[in-house]
Amino acid sequence: MMRYDSGMTTGIKIRPPSPRRGQAPQGRKPVITREDLITAALKLVGPNRSVSTLSLREVAREAGIAPNSFYRHFRDVDELAIALIDQAGRSLRKIIGEARYRAASGRSIVRSSVETFMEQLSADEKLLHIVLREGTVGSEAFKQAVERELHSFEEELCVDLIRLAELNKLPIYEPQLVAKAITRLVFAMGTAAMDLPPDRHPELIEDMVKILRMIMVGTQTMAREGIVAD
Amino acid sequence: MMRYDSGMTTGIKIRPPSPRRGQAPQGRKPVITREDLITAALKLVGPNRSVSTLSLREVAREAGIAPNSFYRHFRDVDELAIALIDQAGRSLRKIIGEARYRAASGRSIVRSSVETFMEQLSADEKLLHIVLREGTVGSEAFKQAVERELHSFEEELCVDLIRLAELNKLPIYEPQLVAKAITRLVFAMGTAAMDLPPDRHPELIEDMVKILRMIMVGTQTMAREGIVAD
DNA sequence: CATTTGTCTATACAACTGTATATTAATGAT
DNA sequence: ATCATTAATATACAGTTGTATAGACAAATG
């Protein structure tokens, strides 16, 4: 699908930024890598610009290549978008690893995990932002790529929840659902946080910590006493 | 911004469906309403097609009008998208009203609310789907429209949570955060449910009920005992 | 060295886009 | 009935789009 912008400066269809490459075209590039295209795409997407609105030609333009060279690495822009999501999976796994590392420091695990997550987000990981923002509209392949990363994150988190519960001799009710809830919440609230100024982030971190604690208390209480709330 | 599909049948950029109006153009329409355009847009968007990819001309085409007539009702497609979100707000308020009505029936409130929500979703409310699927990428005005509806929903839910807590003489910790958590979770899981076959919905409803119960137990326990979970 | 292969760019095509201007048709006022 | 106003359509323009084909260039091979 093509995208076309004839000068609109308002609306959800944002005018693509003009390529800023300073000089005239530099002639033939010696080699064009897949990473060139990924980097170019990342420059184009953002909170106001969905990957689903990217056009092949503007990615090529941003990368400083001829449009036809795009096909050396990707079949179409959807395939590039899916590659972005796959790469974002690495960032998610990095978050988990870092949270595990910090969990060993003896501080509050909920808080340190939330802070870890938010720090990584604030480090302007474009890839992370994409997987958080996108994923509910797009090709089936694209949505599945996002869903895969989400589920992978959930599963890792679930393993951690169970391990920690055993370590601390605490009960846990439905750990998989707990992991799902935490993942969905943290992703949704993390996404919202990205639209707010950084001085609002501590407040949001507090909110997230409180909510996650409610969930933890709830799961422990329900496991221990079988309480059913209405 | 323009969207153009030159025959791609894969990828997140889906080929716009050909207008199916059977006959030749019927000449001048006596009157064109805003609703005509909204209806046309709703026909074009879906799980694989974001509002951010709509072009003015394809909406006009779908509505059977000349492109220039679009400007009689909307400044641009973003304004149309925001109108969709505003209308979706009505559907959300309808859900809350229905949930309140059913809450009076004496059944489990969590379950009946979740079932109400899912029934309304399954009734193929295109508008609802949009507000659930979109909202994290787009123009600032668009995202704010979505956020407004989310917050409105949260506030109504918060009022209900407090009222029910008092009615049942139960404590509640941080009702606003509870409402936020519930809203975010239900919306995220509702969105995911829409991508699954209907025979999976009961299972998903069970999951949602369990998660919401955990949150309720957590908030009540924390209010009652000041427990802090890690 | 010449030739072949691989890679990148240029050109072309047919289609689309948003929006401006001109034209046409319908409605309301006189 | 005529005329003015409003609303819808037609036409035009300049730009974009994905992709096909041709051309140019660099590296590898014999």
Coordinates of C-alpha atoms (C1' of nucleotides) in Angstrom, one line a residue:
Chain A
M1 CA 0.0 0.0 0.0
M2 CA 1.2 3.5 -0.8
R3 CA 1.2 6.4 1.4
Y4 CA 1.0 9.9 0.1
D5 CA 1.2 13.2 1.6
S6 CA 0.5 16.3 -0.4
G7 CA 1.4 18.8 2.2
M8 CA -1.0 18.2 5.1
T9 CA 0.4 19.6 8.2
T10 CA -2.4 18.6 10.6
G11 CA -4.2 15.4 11.3
I12 CA -3.2 11.9 12.1
K13 CA -1.5 11.7 8.8
I14 CA 1.6 13.6 9.6
R15 CA 3.6 15.0 6.9
P16 CA 6.7 12.9 6.5
P17 CA 9.8 14.9 7.7
S18 CA 11.9 16.0 4.8
P19 CA 15.1 14.0 4.6
R20 CA 17.9 16.1 6.0
R21 CA 21.0 14.8 4.4
G22 CA 22.5 18.2 3.7
Q23 CA 24.2 17.5 0.5
A24 CA 23.2 16.4 -2.9
P25 CA 22.9 12.7 -3.4
Q26 CA 26.2 11.1 -3.0
G27 CA 26.0 8.6 -5.8
R28 CA 26.0 4.9 -5.5
K29 CA 26.3 3.5 -2.0
P30 CA 28.9 0.7 -1.8
V31 CA 26.6 -1.5 0.2
I32 CA 23.2 -1.2 1.7
T33 CA 22.4 -3.2 4.8
R34 CA 19.2 -4.4 6.3
E35 CA 20.1 -2.3 9.3
D36 CA 20.2 0.9 7.2
L37 CA 16.6 0.3 6.4
I38 CA 15.6 -0.5 10.0
T39 CA 17.4 2.6 11.2
A40 CA 15.7 4.7 8.6
A41 CA 12.3 3.4 9.6
L42 CA 12.9 4.1 13.2
K43 CA 13.6 7.7 12.4
L44 CA 10.3 8.0 10.7
V45 CA 8.0 6.4 13.2
G46 CA 6.9 7.8 16.6
P47 CA 4.0 8.7 18.8
N48 CA 2.4 10.5 16.0
R49 CA 3.4 8.2 13.2
S50 CA 2.4 4.6 13.0
V51 CA 4.5 2.0 11.2
S52 CA 1.4 1.3 9.2
T53 CA 1.7 4.7 7.5
L54 CA 5.2 4.2 6.3
S55 CA 5.8 4.1 2.6
L56 CA 8.5 2.1 1.0
R57 CA 9.8 5.1 -0.8
E58 CA 10.1 7.3 2.2
V59 CA 12.0 4.7 4.1
A60 CA 14.3 4.4 1.0
R61 CA 14.6 8.1 0.9
E62 CA 15.4 8.3 4.6
A63 CA 18.0 5.7 4.1
G64 CA 19.4 7.6 1.1
I65 CA 18.9 4.7 -1.3
A66 CA 17.0 4.1 -4.4
P67 CA 13.5 2.6 -3.8
N68 CA 14.3 -0.5 -5.6
S69 CA 17.1 -1.4 -3.3
F70 CA 14.5 -1.9 -0.5
Y71 CA 13.6 -5.2 -2.1
R72 CA 17.0 -6.6 -1.4
H73 CA 16.2 -6.9 2.3
F74 CA 12.4 -6.9 2.6
R75 CA 9.6 -8.0 0.6
D76 CA 7.5 -5.0 1.6
V77 CA 7.1 -2.6 4.4
D78 CA 5.1 -5.0 6.5
E79 CA 8.1 -7.3 6.6
L80 CA 10.2 -4.4 7.8
A81 CA 7.7 -3.6 10.5
I82 CA 7.8 -7.2 11.7
A83 CA 11.5 -7.1 11.8
L84 CA 11.2 -4.0 14.0
I85 CA 9.0 -6.0 16.4
D86 CA 11.4 -8.9 16.4
Q87 CA 14.2 -6.6 17.3
A88 CA 12.1 -5.0 20.0
G89 CA 11.8 -8.4 21.6
R90 CA 15.5 -8.1 22.4
S91 CA 14.8 -4.9 24.3
L92 CA 12.1 -6.6 26.3
R93 CA 14.4 -9.5 27.2
K94 CA 16.9 -6.9 28.3
I95 CA 14.4 -5.4 30.6
I96 CA 13.7 -8.8 32.2
G97 CA 17.4 -9.5 32.6
E98 CA 18.0 -6.1 34.2
A99 CA 15.0 -6.5 36.5
R100 CA 16.3 -9.9 37.6
Y101 CA 19.7 -8.4 38.3
R102 CA 18.2 -5.7 40.3
A103 CA 15.9 -8.1 42.1
A104 CA 19.0 -9.5 43.7
S105 CA 19.8 -6.2 45.3
G106 CA 17.3 -6.7 48.1
R107 CA 15.1 -3.8 47.4
S108 CA 11.4 -3.9 46.8
I109 CA 11.1 -6.1 43.7
V110 CA 7.9 -4.5 42.5
R111 CA 9.4 -1.0 42.7
S112 CA 12.7 -1.9 41.2
S113 CA 11.1 -3.8 38.4
V114 CA 8.8 -0.9 37.5
E115 CA 11.7 1.6 37.8
T116 CA 13.8 -0.6 35.5
F117 CA 11.0 -0.8 33.0
M118 CA 10.5 3.0 33.0
E119 CA 14.2 3.7 32.8
Q120 CA 14.6 1.6 29.7
L121 CA 11.6 3.3 28.2
S122 CA 12.9 6.7 29.0
A123 CA 16.2 5.8 27.5
D124 CA 14.3 6.4 24.3
E125 CA 14.3 3.0 22.9
K126 CA 12.4 3.6 19.8
L127 CA 11.9 -0.1 19.3
L128 CA 10.3 -0.5 22.7
H129 CA 8.0 2.3 22.1
I130 CA 6.8 0.7 18.9
V131 CA 6.0 -2.7 20.5
L132 CA 4.1 -0.8 23.2
R133 CA 2.2 1.5 20.9
E134 CA 1.5 -0.7 18.0
G135 CA 0.2 -4.2 17.8
T136 CA -3.6 -3.8 17.8
V137 CA -4.0 -2.8 14.2
G138 CA -2.1 -4.1 11.3
S139 CA -1.6 -7.2 9.2
E140 CA -2.2 -10.5 10.9
A141 CA 1.5 -11.3 10.7
F142 CA 2.4 -8.0 12.3
K143 CA -0.1 -8.4 15.2
Q144 CA 1.1 -11.9 15.7
A145 CA 4.7 -10.7 15.9
V146 CA 3.7 -8.3 18.6
E147 CA 1.6 -10.9 20.4
R148 CA 4.6 -13.3 20.4
E149 CA 6.7 -10.8 22.2
L150 CA 4.1 -10.0 24.7
H151 CA 3.5 -13.6 25.5
S152 CA 7.2 -14.3 25.7
F153 CA 7.5 -11.4 28.2
E154 CA 4.5 -12.8 30.2
E155 CA 6.0 -16.3 30.3
E156 CA 9.3 -15.0 31.6
L157 CA 7.5 -12.9 34.2
C158 CA 5.4 -15.9 35.2
V159 CA 8.5 -17.9 35.8
D160 CA 9.9 -15.2 38.0
L161 CA 6.7 -14.8 39.9
I162 CA 6.6 -18.4 40.8
R163 CA 10.3 -18.5 41.7
L164 CA 9.9 -15.5 43.9
A165 CA 6.8 -16.9 45.6
E166 CA 8.7 -20.1 46.4
L167 CA 11.7 -18.2 47.6
N168 CA 9.7 -16.1 50.0
K169 CA 7.4 -19.0 50.9
L170 CA 4.4 -17.1 49.7
P171 CA 1.4 -18.5 47.9
I172 CA 0.4 -17.3 44.5
Y173 CA -3.0 -17.8 42.7
E174 CA -3.0 -18.1 38.9
P175 CA 0.5 -16.9 38.3
Q176 CA 0.0 -16.9 34.5
L177 CA -2.9 -14.5 34.8
V178 CA -1.0 -12.4 37.2
A179 CA 1.8 -12.2 34.7
K180 CA -0.6 -11.3 32.0
A181 CA -2.3 -8.6 34.0
I182 CA 1.0 -7.1 35.0
T183 CA 2.3 -7.1 31.5
R184 CA -0.8 -5.5 30.0
L185 CA -0.9 -2.9 32.7
V186 CA 2.7 -2.0 32.6
F187 CA 2.7 -1.8 28.8
A188 CA -0.5 0.4 28.8
M189 CA 0.7 2.7 31.5
G190 CA 4.2 2.8 30.1
T191 CA 2.8 3.8 26.8
A192 CA 0.7 6.6 28.4
A193 CA 3.8 7.7 30.3
M194 CA 5.7 8.3 27.1
D195 CA 3.2 11.0 26.2
L196 CA 3.8 12.9 29.4
P197 CA 6.7 15.1 30.5
P198 CA 9.5 13.3 32.4
D199 CA 8.7 15.2 35.6
R200 CA 5.4 13.3 35.7
H201 CA 7.1 10.0 35.6
P202 CA 7.8 9.5 39.3
E203 CA 4.1 10.0 40.0
L204 CA 3.3 7.4 37.4
I205 CA 5.8 5.0 38.8
E206 CA 4.1 5.3 42.1
D207 CA 0.8 4.6 40.6
M208 CA 2.2 1.5 38.8
V209 CA 3.8 0.3 42.0
K210 CA 0.6 0.6 43.9
I211 CA -1.4 -1.2 41.3
L212 CA 1.1 -4.0 41.0
R213 CA 1.1 -4.4 44.7
M214 CA -2.7 -4.7 44.8
I215 CA -2.4 -7.5 42.3
M216 CA 0.3 -9.2 44.3
V217 CA -1.7 -8.8 47.6
G218 CA -4.8 -10.1 45.7
T219 CA -3.1 -13.1 44.3
Q220 CA -1.5 -14.0 47.6
T221 CA -4.7 -13.5 49.6
M222 CA -6.7 -15.6 47.1
A223 CA -4.2 -18.4 47.2
R224 CA -4.1 -18.4 50.9
E225 CA -7.8 -18.0 51.7
G226 CA -9.7 -18.6 48.6
I227 CA -11.5 -15.3 49.0
V228 CA -13.8 -14.4 46.2
A229 CA -14.4 -10.7 45.7
D230 CA -17.4 -9.2 43.9
Chain B
M1 CA -1.4 12.5 4.3
M2 CA -2.3 10.4 1.4
R3 CA -2.6 6.7 1.3
Y4 CA -2.2 4.7 -1.8
D5 CA -2.4 1.0 -2.5
S6 CA -1.1 -0.2 -5.8
G7 CA -2.2 -3.7 -5.5
M8 CA -0.4 -5.0 -2.5
T9 CA -2.4 -7.9 -1.0
T10 CA -0.1 -8.5 2.0
G11 CA 1.3 -6.4 4.7
I12 CA 0.0 -4.0 7.2
K13 CA -1.0 -1.7 4.3
I14 CA -4.1 -3.4 3.2
R15 CA -5.6 -2.8 -0.2
P16 CA -8.6 -0.7 0.2
P17 CA -11.7 -2.7 -0.6
S18 CA -13.2 -1.7 -3.9
P19 CA -16.4 0.2 -3.5
R20 CA -19.3 -2.1 -4.1
R21 CA -22.1 0.1 -5.2
G22 CA -23.3 -2.2 -8.0
Q23 CA -24.5 0.4 -10.5
A24 CA -22.8 3.3 -12.2
P25 CA -22.6 6.5 -10.3
Q26 CA -26.1 7.8 -9.6
G27 CA -25.5 11.4 -10.3
R28 CA -25.7 14.1 -7.8
K29 CA -26.7 13.3 -4.2
P30 CA -29.5 15.5 -2.9
V31 CA -27.8 15.8 0.4
I32 CA -24.7 14.5 2.1
T33 CA -24.6 14.1 5.8
R34 CA -21.8 13.9 8.3
E35 CA -23.2 10.5 9.1
D36 CA -22.6 9.3 5.6
L37 CA -19.0 10.0 6.0
I38 CA -18.8 8.4 9.4
T39 CA -20.5 5.3 8.1
A40 CA -18.2 5.1 5.1
A41 CA -15.1 5.4 7.3
L42 CA -16.4 2.6 9.6
K43 CA -16.7 0.3 6.7
L44 CA -13.1 0.9 5.8
V45 CA -11.4 0.5 9.2
G46 CA -10.9 -2.7 11.1
P47 CA -8.4 -4.9 12.9
N48 CA -6.2 -4.8 9.8
R49 CA -6.8 -1.3 8.9
S50 CA -6.0 1.7 11.1
V51 CA -7.9 5.0 10.8
S52 CA -4.5 6.6 10.4
T53 CA -4.2 4.9 7.0
L54 CA -7.5 6.2 5.6
S55 CA -7.4 8.7 2.7
L56 CA -9.9 11.4 2.2
R57 CA -10.6 10.1 -1.3
E58 CA -11.3 6.6 -0.3
V59 CA -13.7 7.7 2.4
A60 CA -15.5 9.9 -0.2
R61 CA -15.5 7.0 -2.7
E62 CA -17.0 4.6 -0.1
A63 CA -19.6 7.2 0.7
G64 CA -20.4 7.6 -3.0
I65 CA -19.6 11.3 -3.1
A66 CA -17.1 13.6 -4.8
P67 CA -13.9 14.1 -2.8
N68 CA -14.5 17.8 -2.4
S69 CA -17.8 17.2 -0.6
F70 CA -15.8 15.8 2.3
Y71 CA -14.8 19.3 3.3
R72 CA -18.4 20.2 4.0
H73 CA -18.3 18.2 7.2
F74 CA -14.7 17.7 8.2
R75 CA -11.5 19.7 7.8
D76 CA -9.5 16.6 7.2
V77 CA -9.5 12.9 8.0
D78 CA -8.1 13.5 11.4
E79 CA -11.2 15.4 12.3
L80 CA -13.3 12.5 11.1
A81 CA -11.3 10.1 13.2
I82 CA -11.8 12.2 16.2
A83 CA -15.5 12.3 15.5
L84 CA -15.4 8.5 15.5
I85 CA -13.8 8.4 18.9
D86 CA -16.4 10.9 20.3
Q87 CA -19.2 8.7 19.0
A88 CA -17.5 5.7 20.5
G89 CA -17.7 7.4 23.9
R90 CA -21.4 6.9 23.7
S91 CA -20.9 3.2 23.3
L92 CA -18.7 3.2 26.4
R93 CA -21.3 5.1 28.4
K94 CA -23.8 2.6 27.2
I95 CA -21.7 -0.2 28.6
I96 CA -21.5 1.5 32.0
G97 CA -25.2 2.1 32.1
E98 CA -25.9 -1.5 31.1
A99 CA -23.5 -2.8 33.7
R100 CA -25.2 -0.7 36.4
Y101 CA -28.5 -2.1 35.3
R102 CA -27.3 -5.6 35.6
A103 CA -25.5 -4.9 38.9
A104 CA -28.9 -4.5 40.4
S105 CA -29.8 -8.1 39.5
G106 CA -27.9 -9.5 42.5
R107 CA -25.4 -11.6 40.5
S108 CA -21.6 -11.3 40.8
I109 CA -20.9 -7.8 39.9
V110 CA -17.4 -8.5 38.5
R111 CA -18.7 -11.3 36.3
S112 CA -21.8 -9.5 35.1
S113 CA -19.8 -6.4 34.2
V114 CA -17.2 -8.3 32.3
E115 CA -19.9 -10.2 30.5
T116 CA -21.7 -7.0 29.7
F117 CA -18.5 -5.5 28.3
M118 CA -17.8 -8.6 26.2
E119 CA -21.4 -8.8 24.9
Q120 CA -21.2 -5.2 23.7
L121 CA -17.9 -5.9 22.1
S122 CA -19.1 -9.0 20.4
A123 CA -22.2 -7.1 19.1
D124 CA -19.6 -5.8 16.6
E125 CA -19.6 -2.3 17.6
K126 CA -17.2 -1.0 15.2
L127 CA -16.8 2.2 17.1
L128 CA -15.9 0.4 20.3
H129 CA -13.3 -1.6 18.5
I130 CA -11.7 1.5 17.2
V131 CA -11.4 3.2 20.6
L132 CA -9.9 0.0 22.0
R133 CA -7.5 -0.7 19.1
E134 CA -6.4 2.8 18.3
G135 CA -5.3 5.6 20.6
T136 CA -1.6 5.1 21.0
V137 CA -0.4 6.4 17.7
G138 CA -1.8 9.3 15.9
S139 CA -2.2 13.1 16.0
E140 CA -2.1 14.6 19.5
A141 CA -5.7 15.7 19.1
F142 CA -6.7 12.1 18.2
K143 CA -4.8 10.6 21.1
Q144 CA -6.3 13.1 23.4
A145 CA -9.8 12.3 22.2
V146 CA -9.2 8.6 23.0
E147 CA -7.6 9.5 26.3
R148 CA -10.6 11.6 27.3
E149 CA -13.0 8.7 26.7
L150 CA -10.7 6.3 28.7
H151 CA -10.6 8.8 31.6
S152 CA -14.3 9.3 31.4
F153 CA -14.8 5.6 31.7
E154 CA -12.4 5.4 34.6
E155 CA -14.1 8.1 36.5
E156 CA -17.5 6.5 36.1
L157 CA -16.1 3.2 37.2
C158 CA -14.4 4.8 40.1
V159 CA -17.7 6.3 41.3
D160 CA -19.3 2.9 41.0
L161 CA -16.5 1.2 42.9
I162 CA -16.7 3.6 45.8
R163 CA -20.5 3.3 45.8
L164 CA -20.4 -0.4 45.9
A165 CA -17.8 -0.5 48.5
E166 CA -19.9 1.6 50.8
L167 CA -23.0 -0.4 50.0
N168 CA -21.3 -3.6 51.0
K169 CA -19.4 -2.0 53.8
L170 CA -16.1 -3.0 52.3
P171 CA -13.0 -1.0 52.3
I172 CA -11.2 0.1 49.1
Y173 CA -7.7 1.3 48.7
E174 CA -6.9 3.8 46.0
P175 CA -10.2 3.5 44.0
Q176 CA -9.0 5.7 41.2
L177 CA -6.1 3.4 40.6
V178 CA -8.3 0.4 40.8
A179 CA -10.6 1.9 38.2
K180 CA -7.6 2.8 36.0
A181 CA -6.2 -0.7 36.3
I182 CA -9.5 -2.4 35.5
T183 CA -10.1 -0.1 32.5
R184 CA -6.7 -0.7 31.1
L185 CA -6.9 -4.4 31.6
V186 CA -10.4 -4.9 30.3
F187 CA -9.6 -2.8 27.2
A188 CA -6.4 -4.6 26.5
M189 CA -7.9 -8.0 27.0
G190 CA -11.0 -7.0 25.1
T191 CA -9.0 -6.0 22.2
A192 CA -7.1 -9.3 22.2
A193 CA -10.4 -11.1 22.4
M194 CA -11.6 -9.5 19.2
D195 CA -8.8 -11.3 17.4
L196 CA -9.9 -14.7 18.6
P197 CA -12.8 -16.9 17.6
P198 CA -16.0 -16.5 19.7
D199 CA -15.7 -20.0 21.1
R200 CA -12.6 -18.7 23.0
H201 CA -14.5 -15.9 24.6
P202 CA -15.9 -17.7 27.6
E203 CA -12.4 -18.7 28.6
L204 CA -11.2 -15.2 28.2
I205 CA -14.1 -13.9 30.3
E206 CA -13.1 -16.3 33.0
D207 CA -9.6 -15.0 32.9
M208 CA -10.8 -11.4 33.1
V209 CA -13.1 -12.2 36.0
K210 CA -10.2 -13.8 37.9
I211 CA -7.9 -10.9 37.3
L212 CA -10.5 -8.4 38.3
R213 CA -11.2 -10.4 41.4
M214 CA -7.5 -10.4 42.3
I215 CA -7.5 -6.6 42.1
M216 CA -10.6 -6.3 44.2
V217 CA -9.3 -8.7 46.8
G218 CA -6.0 -6.8 46.7
T219 CA -7.5 -3.4 47.2
Q220 CA -9.8 -4.6 50.0
T221 CA -7.0 -6.3 51.8
M222 CA -4.7 -3.4 51.5
A223 CA -7.3 -1.0 52.7
R224 CA -8.1 -3.2 55.6
E225 CA -4.7 -4.3 56.7
G226 CA -2.2 -2.0 55.0
I227 CA -0.3 -5.0 53.6
V228 CA 2.5 -4.2 51.4
A229 CA 3.4 -6.9 48.9
D230 CA 6.8 -7.3 47.2
Chain C
dC1 C1' 43.2 -8.6 -19.4
dA2 C1' 38.0 -9.6 -20.7
dT3 C1' 33.9 -11.5 -19.1
dT4 C1' 30.5 -12.6 -15.8
dT5 C1' 28.0 -11.8 -11.8
dG6 C1' 26.0 -9.1 -8.2
dT7 C1' 24.4 -4.8 -6.6
dC8 C1' 22.9 -0.2 -6.8
dT9 C1' 20.7 3.6 -9.4
dA10 C1' 17.8 5.6 -13.0
dT11 C1' 13.8 5.7 -15.6
dA12 C1' 9.2 4.6 -16.5
dC13 C1' 4.4 3.4 -15.7
dA14 C1' -0.1 3.5 -13.9
dA15 C1' -2.3 4.5 -10.2
dC16 C1' -3.2 7.2 -6.1
dT17 C1' -3.3 11.5 -3.1
dG18 C1' -5.2 16.4 -1.1
dT19 C1' -6.9 20.4 -2.6
dA20 C1' -8.0 24.3 -5.7
dT21 C1' -11.0 26.1 -9.2
dA22 C1' -14.9 25.8 -12.3
dT23 C1' -19.3 23.9 -13.4
dT24 C1' -23.8 22.2 -12.5
dA25 C1' -27.9 21.5 -10.0
dA26 C1' -31.1 22.3 -6.3
dT27 C1' -33.4 25.3 -3.2
dG28 C1' -35.3 29.4 -1.4
dA29 C1' -36.6 34.2 -1.9
dT30 C1' -38.9 37.7 -4.5
Chain D
dA1 C1' -41.4 33.1 -13.4
dT2 C1' -36.4 34.9 -12.3
dC3 C1' -32.5 35.5 -9.5
dA4 C1' -29.4 34.5 -5.7
dT5 C1' -27.6 31.3 -2.8
dT6 C1' -26.1 26.9 -1.4
dA7 C1' -24.5 22.5 -2.1
dA8 C1' -22.7 18.8 -4.9
dT9 C1' -19.9 17.4 -8.9
dA10 C1' -16.2 17.8 -12.4
dT11 C1' -11.8 19.0 -13.7
dA12 C1' -7.2 20.1 -12.9
dC13 C1' -2.8 20.3 -10.8
dA14 C1' 1.3 18.9 -8.6
dG15 C1' 2.8 15.7 -6.0
dT16 C1' 3.2 10.8 -4.2
dT17 C1' 3.0 5.7 -4.4
dG18 C1' 4.8 0.4 -5.5
dT19 C1' 7.0 -1.9 -8.7
dA20 C1' 8.9 -3.2 -13.3
dT21 C1' 12.6 -2.7 -16.5
dA22 C1' 16.9 -0.8 -18.1
dG23 C1' 21.3 1.0 -17.2
dA24 C1' 25.6 1.7 -14.6
dC25 C1' 29.1 0.3 -11.7
dA26 C1' 31.9 -2.7 -8.8
dA27 C1' 33.7 -7.1 -7.6
dA28 C1' 34.7 -11.8 -8.7
dT29 C1' 36.3 -15.2 -12.0
dG30 C1' 38.8 -17.3 -15.7

